């Protein structure tokens, strides 16, 4: 089959890989009809190369049709239309019972000390072949895939794989009071969708970004927008009675702009051999933390920061005095897809209150994937969300 594979830093190739097959009785094979490029895929494209091998199949946002199921998979049949959550969870362990599917005890990558296995990600998360491909093997298919109706376009449901539950959890974790304001840092796909979810719930939303097209896109949806700059913290406080907002969502993560020292450290690490680079990143890695530091600065005393942007550093300096003194609550983690999917599905009817049908900015062929990664990384042509069709 054809797939997109990682071949090195900023190098993705479209080519042939082995067809997936049923390996366990709880597996299913899904024919992919649409697959997205996620912001966290760009971390693989740029800084996480030491944890990848040439030929790894990328991608973790998938909708498609069931082709085949293993002998222990019930509730799914060939021809069913399904969305595949980005994490692989069993649905029956202690952690899954707590609604923490990203910590699934059946698929935890224990040799790396990490949580549940993920599709199309690094060896830290199991190095499971991903969904930017014609077909996908889905482990734990007795639980994971979400059945959706035939008929509406893929755009209606594909975001259940990651974008929607990630944005939903970001808003839940932000603990926005009924009369409160939430500031969303970063208006890429997750920040944009989190803004829509918060607006749908009746909250006031202030969005911050560097990219004019992203600011305009959010403004049209009802978000008060601010361009990121040296004076953005004061601007946020001026809009929130001088105290700052009750809630802040950091939807940026490890590659934030405005962190020149950490950027140089990441670049320097990138010059090391992979084995040494892995050790450095796991023991002394640093993130570009401008977004998180801004969140800590502007959130009001006693407020909540919801951290949904991906971070990977192990030696990040945090202003603990400020966090403690301001009595800040901090919640974070990858989204537990199946924990939220039943709450989100009712919003995906024909009224489409989150406007998911037009959320994608680009629809391209899977064969155009290498160029799509470059387009998305450089934020050209208004790229916010790219969907690929095999």
XYZ file of C-alpha atoms in Angstrom:
390
model
C 0.000 0.000 0.000
C 0.970 3.668 -0.223
C 1.778 5.688 2.896
C 3.640 8.710 4.203
C 6.817 7.766 6.017
C 9.326 9.686 8.096
C 12.768 9.659 6.486
C 14.630 12.307 8.470
C 14.315 15.819 9.818
C 11.891 17.759 7.583
C 11.755 14.799 5.199
C 8.513 12.905 4.585
C 8.144 10.525 1.646
C 5.165 9.024 -0.155
C 5.770 5.441 -1.186
C 5.134 1.747 -0.750
C 5.027 -0.004 2.630
C 3.798 -3.503 3.556
C 0.032 -3.964 3.766
C -1.197 -4.309 7.359
C -2.748 -7.608 8.441
C -4.616 -9.000 11.414
C -1.976 -9.880 14.026
C -4.118 -10.288 17.145
C -7.735 -11.427 17.556
C -8.607 -7.930 18.819
C -7.291 -6.220 15.650
C -9.223 -4.663 12.798
C -8.103 -3.421 9.397
C -9.540 -0.056 8.322
C -9.455 1.346 4.796
C -8.592 5.005 5.325
C -10.834 7.515 3.553
C -9.436 10.695 5.168
C -6.491 11.399 7.444
C -5.279 14.651 8.983
C -1.915 16.233 9.617
C -1.760 17.245 13.271
C 0.314 19.942 14.928
C 2.013 17.204 16.952
C 3.066 15.585 13.654
C 5.144 18.701 13.093
C 7.098 17.921 16.278
C 8.143 14.662 14.585
C 8.964 16.585 11.436
C 11.225 19.008 13.304
C 12.539 17.971 16.742
C 11.609 14.370 17.656
C 13.638 12.591 14.988
C 15.906 10.742 17.455
C 12.891 8.676 18.531
C 11.906 7.685 14.979
C 13.326 5.314 12.392
C 13.404 5.890 8.661
C 10.298 4.292 7.187
C 7.995 4.832 10.176
C 4.442 5.430 8.942
C 3.065 8.724 10.227
C -0.396 9.964 11.183
C -2.987 9.473 13.899
C -6.178 11.188 12.681
C -8.203 8.654 10.739
C -11.699 7.990 9.452
C -12.418 5.033 7.223
C -14.278 1.820 6.501
C -13.755 -1.468 8.304
C -12.262 -4.061 5.960
C -11.699 -6.972 8.333
C -11.991 -7.744 12.034
C -10.255 -10.226 14.316
C -12.102 -13.110 15.955
C -12.524 -11.314 19.300
C -13.846 -8.045 17.900
C -17.561 -7.658 18.466
C -19.733 -4.729 17.488
C -17.818 -4.038 14.268
C -18.365 -5.495 10.828
C -16.862 -5.041 7.409
C -18.296 -1.895 5.843
C -18.824 -0.015 9.112
C -17.697 3.590 9.037
C -15.420 4.386 11.961
C -13.251 7.098 13.443
C -10.065 5.777 15.060
C -8.906 7.549 18.267
C -5.262 8.536 18.206
C -4.454 6.533 21.338
C -4.796 2.760 21.606
C -6.819 1.734 24.665
C -8.476 -1.483 25.816
C -11.524 0.019 27.550
C -11.456 -2.425 30.468
C -8.357 -1.782 32.591
C -8.248 0.335 35.766
C -7.128 3.470 33.934
C -9.689 3.155 31.154
C -12.366 2.720 33.829
C -11.235 6.081 35.257
C -11.744 7.708 31.855
C -7.970 7.996 31.414
C -7.575 6.131 28.155
C -4.210 7.803 27.469
C -2.908 5.872 30.496
C -4.341 2.488 29.414
C -2.583 -0.233 31.397
C -2.946 -2.743 28.582
C -1.077 -0.661 26.005
C 1.247 1.405 28.223
C 4.731 1.561 26.712
C 6.380 0.426 29.923
C 9.888 -0.020 28.534
C 9.894 3.727 27.878
C 8.037 4.671 31.055
C 5.209 6.197 29.010
C 1.429 5.988 28.774
C -0.798 4.354 26.186
C 0.529 3.528 22.740
C -0.274 6.022 19.980
C -0.678 5.614 16.257
C 2.051 7.007 14.030
C 4.232 8.382 16.771
C 7.679 7.701 18.216
C 9.202 4.670 19.929
C 8.343 6.467 23.179
C 4.726 5.618 22.380
C 5.120 2.187 20.852
C 6.164 3.049 17.280
C 2.801 1.781 15.968
C 2.357 2.341 12.186
C 0.102 5.317 11.604
C -2.862 6.288 9.492
C -1.438 8.540 6.776
C -1.790 5.511 4.587
C -4.275 3.568 2.512
C -4.933 1.052 5.303
C -4.472 0.964 9.080
C -4.199 -1.949 11.500
C -6.185 -1.003 14.616
C -5.249 -2.878 17.807
C -7.840 -3.105 20.599
C -10.590 -2.725 18.000
C -13.085 -4.289 20.397
C -13.133 -0.857 22.075
C -11.333 1.897 20.211
C -13.090 2.658 16.902
C -16.065 4.999 17.096
C -18.885 4.041 14.725
C -20.371 6.982 12.831
C -23.169 7.079 10.267
C -22.655 6.879 6.546
C -23.714 9.904 4.518
C -22.157 13.143 5.789
C -18.674 14.025 4.481
C -15.593 12.787 6.305
C -15.014 16.328 7.578
C -18.062 15.955 9.824
C -16.546 13.159 11.908
C -12.790 12.850 11.304
C -11.947 15.345 14.049
C -13.315 12.910 16.651
C -9.969 11.140 16.257
C -8.044 13.953 17.956
C -8.927 17.613 17.317
C -12.392 17.627 18.883
C -11.690 15.619 22.063
C -8.364 17.419 22.523
C -10.034 20.818 22.260
C -12.953 19.634 24.417
C -10.614 18.411 27.152
C -8.664 21.668 26.955
C -11.841 23.602 27.717
C -12.937 21.165 30.436
C -9.552 21.353 32.137
C -9.563 25.163 31.924
C -12.432 25.262 34.461
C -13.867 28.458 32.977
C -16.383 29.960 35.421
C -19.854 30.789 34.070
C -19.028 34.496 33.820
C -15.342 33.991 33.118
C -13.000 34.676 30.246
C -10.620 32.200 28.665
C -7.486 33.221 26.802
C -6.400 30.755 24.123
C -2.717 30.945 23.238
C -2.176 29.643 19.718
C -4.931 29.494 17.091
C -3.755 26.486 15.157
C -6.184 23.578 14.825
C -6.476 22.809 18.548
C -6.603 26.422 19.698
C -9.107 27.268 16.982
C -11.378 24.363 17.902
C -11.014 25.037 21.637
C -12.148 28.600 20.939
C -15.215 27.274 19.124
C -16.059 24.903 21.967
C -15.709 27.679 24.556
C -17.826 30.059 22.479
C -20.468 27.350 22.035
C -20.630 27.087 25.823
C -21.213 30.817 26.117
C -17.789 31.928 27.344
C -15.849 35.012 26.364
C -12.764 34.019 24.378
C -9.590 36.022 23.713
C -7.263 34.414 21.174
C -3.552 35.120 20.666
C -1.466 34.195 17.640
C 1.233 35.478 15.305
C -0.404 34.567 12.000
C -2.795 37.125 10.499
C -4.953 34.535 8.719
C -5.443 32.569 11.922
C -6.363 35.678 13.871
C -8.913 36.667 11.226
C -10.391 33.168 11.081
C -10.945 33.244 14.850
C -12.240 36.818 14.819
C -14.931 35.921 12.280
C -16.106 33.199 14.671
C -16.524 35.684 17.531
C -13.131 35.508 19.243
C -11.507 38.723 20.484
C -8.052 38.518 18.942
C -4.617 39.854 19.850
C -1.400 39.570 17.882
C 1.439 38.065 19.884
C 4.122 40.622 20.790
C 6.044 42.158 23.647
C 3.001 44.002 24.964
C 0.467 41.181 24.688
C 0.431 40.450 28.433
C -0.531 44.039 29.238
C -3.131 43.977 26.466
C -4.706 40.841 27.973
C -4.813 42.389 31.442
C -6.366 45.560 30.016
C -9.172 43.424 28.590
C -9.741 41.572 31.869
C -10.140 44.247 34.557
C -6.404 44.362 35.209
C -6.452 40.924 36.888
C -6.023 38.622 33.929
C -8.423 35.890 32.808
C -9.754 33.161 35.060
C -8.570 30.545 32.571
C -5.807 30.188 29.996
C -5.387 27.418 27.424
C -1.854 26.875 26.117
C -2.398 25.307 22.696
C 1.155 25.956 21.485
C 3.567 23.585 23.199
C 7.246 22.830 22.792
C 8.013 24.897 19.686
C 6.703 28.293 20.771
C 8.031 31.440 19.165
C 9.791 33.908 21.430
C 12.127 31.387 23.124
C 15.468 31.978 21.395
C 17.679 30.268 23.994
C 15.590 27.093 24.045
C 15.425 27.139 20.246
C 19.225 27.206 20.088
C 19.367 24.330 22.588
C 16.976 22.281 20.434
C 19.000 23.056 17.327
C 22.274 22.183 19.043
C 20.850 18.859 20.237
C 19.774 18.185 16.661
C 23.420 18.131 15.584
C 24.237 15.187 17.866
C 24.092 11.504 16.814
C 20.643 10.015 17.427
C 21.625 7.842 20.386
C 23.284 10.731 22.214
C 20.486 13.079 21.187
C 17.868 10.722 22.642
C 19.737 10.603 25.940
C 20.082 14.384 26.047
C 16.408 14.943 25.259
C 15.222 12.373 27.825
C 17.480 13.668 30.600
C 18.098 17.330 29.861
C 15.784 18.325 27.024
C 14.250 21.775 27.068
C 11.186 23.209 25.393
C 10.535 26.626 23.968
C 8.271 27.792 26.746
C 7.195 31.290 25.774
C 3.526 30.288 25.591
C 3.477 28.570 28.986
C 5.392 31.425 30.620
C 2.913 33.880 29.121
C 0.040 31.799 30.492
C 1.583 31.873 33.974
C 2.094 35.622 33.686
C -1.409 36.571 32.574
C -3.734 34.127 34.340
C -5.398 35.782 37.287
C -4.532 34.802 40.828
C -6.358 31.613 41.728
C -6.936 30.903 38.040
C -6.442 27.772 35.976
C -4.055 26.954 33.143
C -5.063 24.148 30.790
C -1.979 22.901 28.999
C -2.878 21.009 25.822
C 0.098 21.890 23.612
C 2.626 19.045 23.532
C 5.788 19.424 25.618
C 8.689 16.993 25.689
C 11.455 18.538 27.797
C 12.781 16.953 30.985
C 14.729 19.933 32.316
C 12.352 22.817 31.739
C 12.756 25.625 34.287
C 9.406 26.700 35.715
C 8.772 29.803 37.830
C 7.624 27.812 40.837
C 7.537 30.869 43.098
C 5.031 32.540 40.763
C 2.948 29.397 40.347
C 2.787 28.942 44.114
C 2.297 32.601 44.990
C -0.492 33.110 42.453
C -2.182 29.877 43.584
C -2.420 28.707 39.987
C -4.111 25.440 39.138
C -2.434 23.578 36.278
C -4.025 20.698 34.352
C -2.546 18.935 31.384
C -2.298 15.755 29.347
C -3.198 14.146 26.078
C -6.905 13.897 25.407
C -8.792 10.803 26.532
C -10.770 10.416 23.315
C -13.393 7.864 24.310
C -14.020 9.693 27.602
C -15.376 12.686 25.661
C -16.674 11.214 22.389
C -20.235 10.577 23.611
C -20.505 14.212 24.717
C -19.247 15.490 21.367
C -21.203 13.275 18.951
C -24.538 15.106 19.468
C -22.860 18.291 18.175
C -22.030 16.630 14.866
C -25.549 16.649 13.455
C -26.677 18.650 10.460
C -26.862 21.901 12.458
C -23.049 21.636 12.907
C -22.695 24.269 15.698
C -18.877 23.952 15.722
C -18.728 24.363 11.932
C -16.637 21.236 11.479
C -17.732 20.848 7.860
C -15.616 23.861 6.881
C -12.877 23.495 9.508
C -10.258 22.146 7.096
C -8.388 24.792 5.140
C -6.867 22.328 2.670
C -7.960 19.014 1.132
C -5.100 17.279 -0.649
C -4.214 13.844 -1.963
C -2.107 11.574 0.211
C 0.525 11.697 -2.515
C 0.799 15.446 -1.862
C 1.622 14.803 1.785
C 5.325 15.732 1.717
C 4.484 19.186 0.401
C 1.569 19.453 2.819
C 3.916 19.011 5.792
C 6.094 21.854 4.519
C 3.037 24.018 3.876
C 1.675 23.424 7.379
C 4.998 23.926 9.153
C 5.572 27.271 7.470
C 1.919 28.327 7.920
C 1.642 29.305 4.263
C -1.557 29.853 2.324
C -3.602 30.144 5.522
C -2.950 26.501 6.444
C -4.637 25.590 9.720
C -5.979 22.089 9.063
C -4.963 19.789 6.218
C -6.866 16.637 5.369
C -5.383 14.033 3.046
C -7.280 11.547 0.898
C -5.580 8.246 -0.062
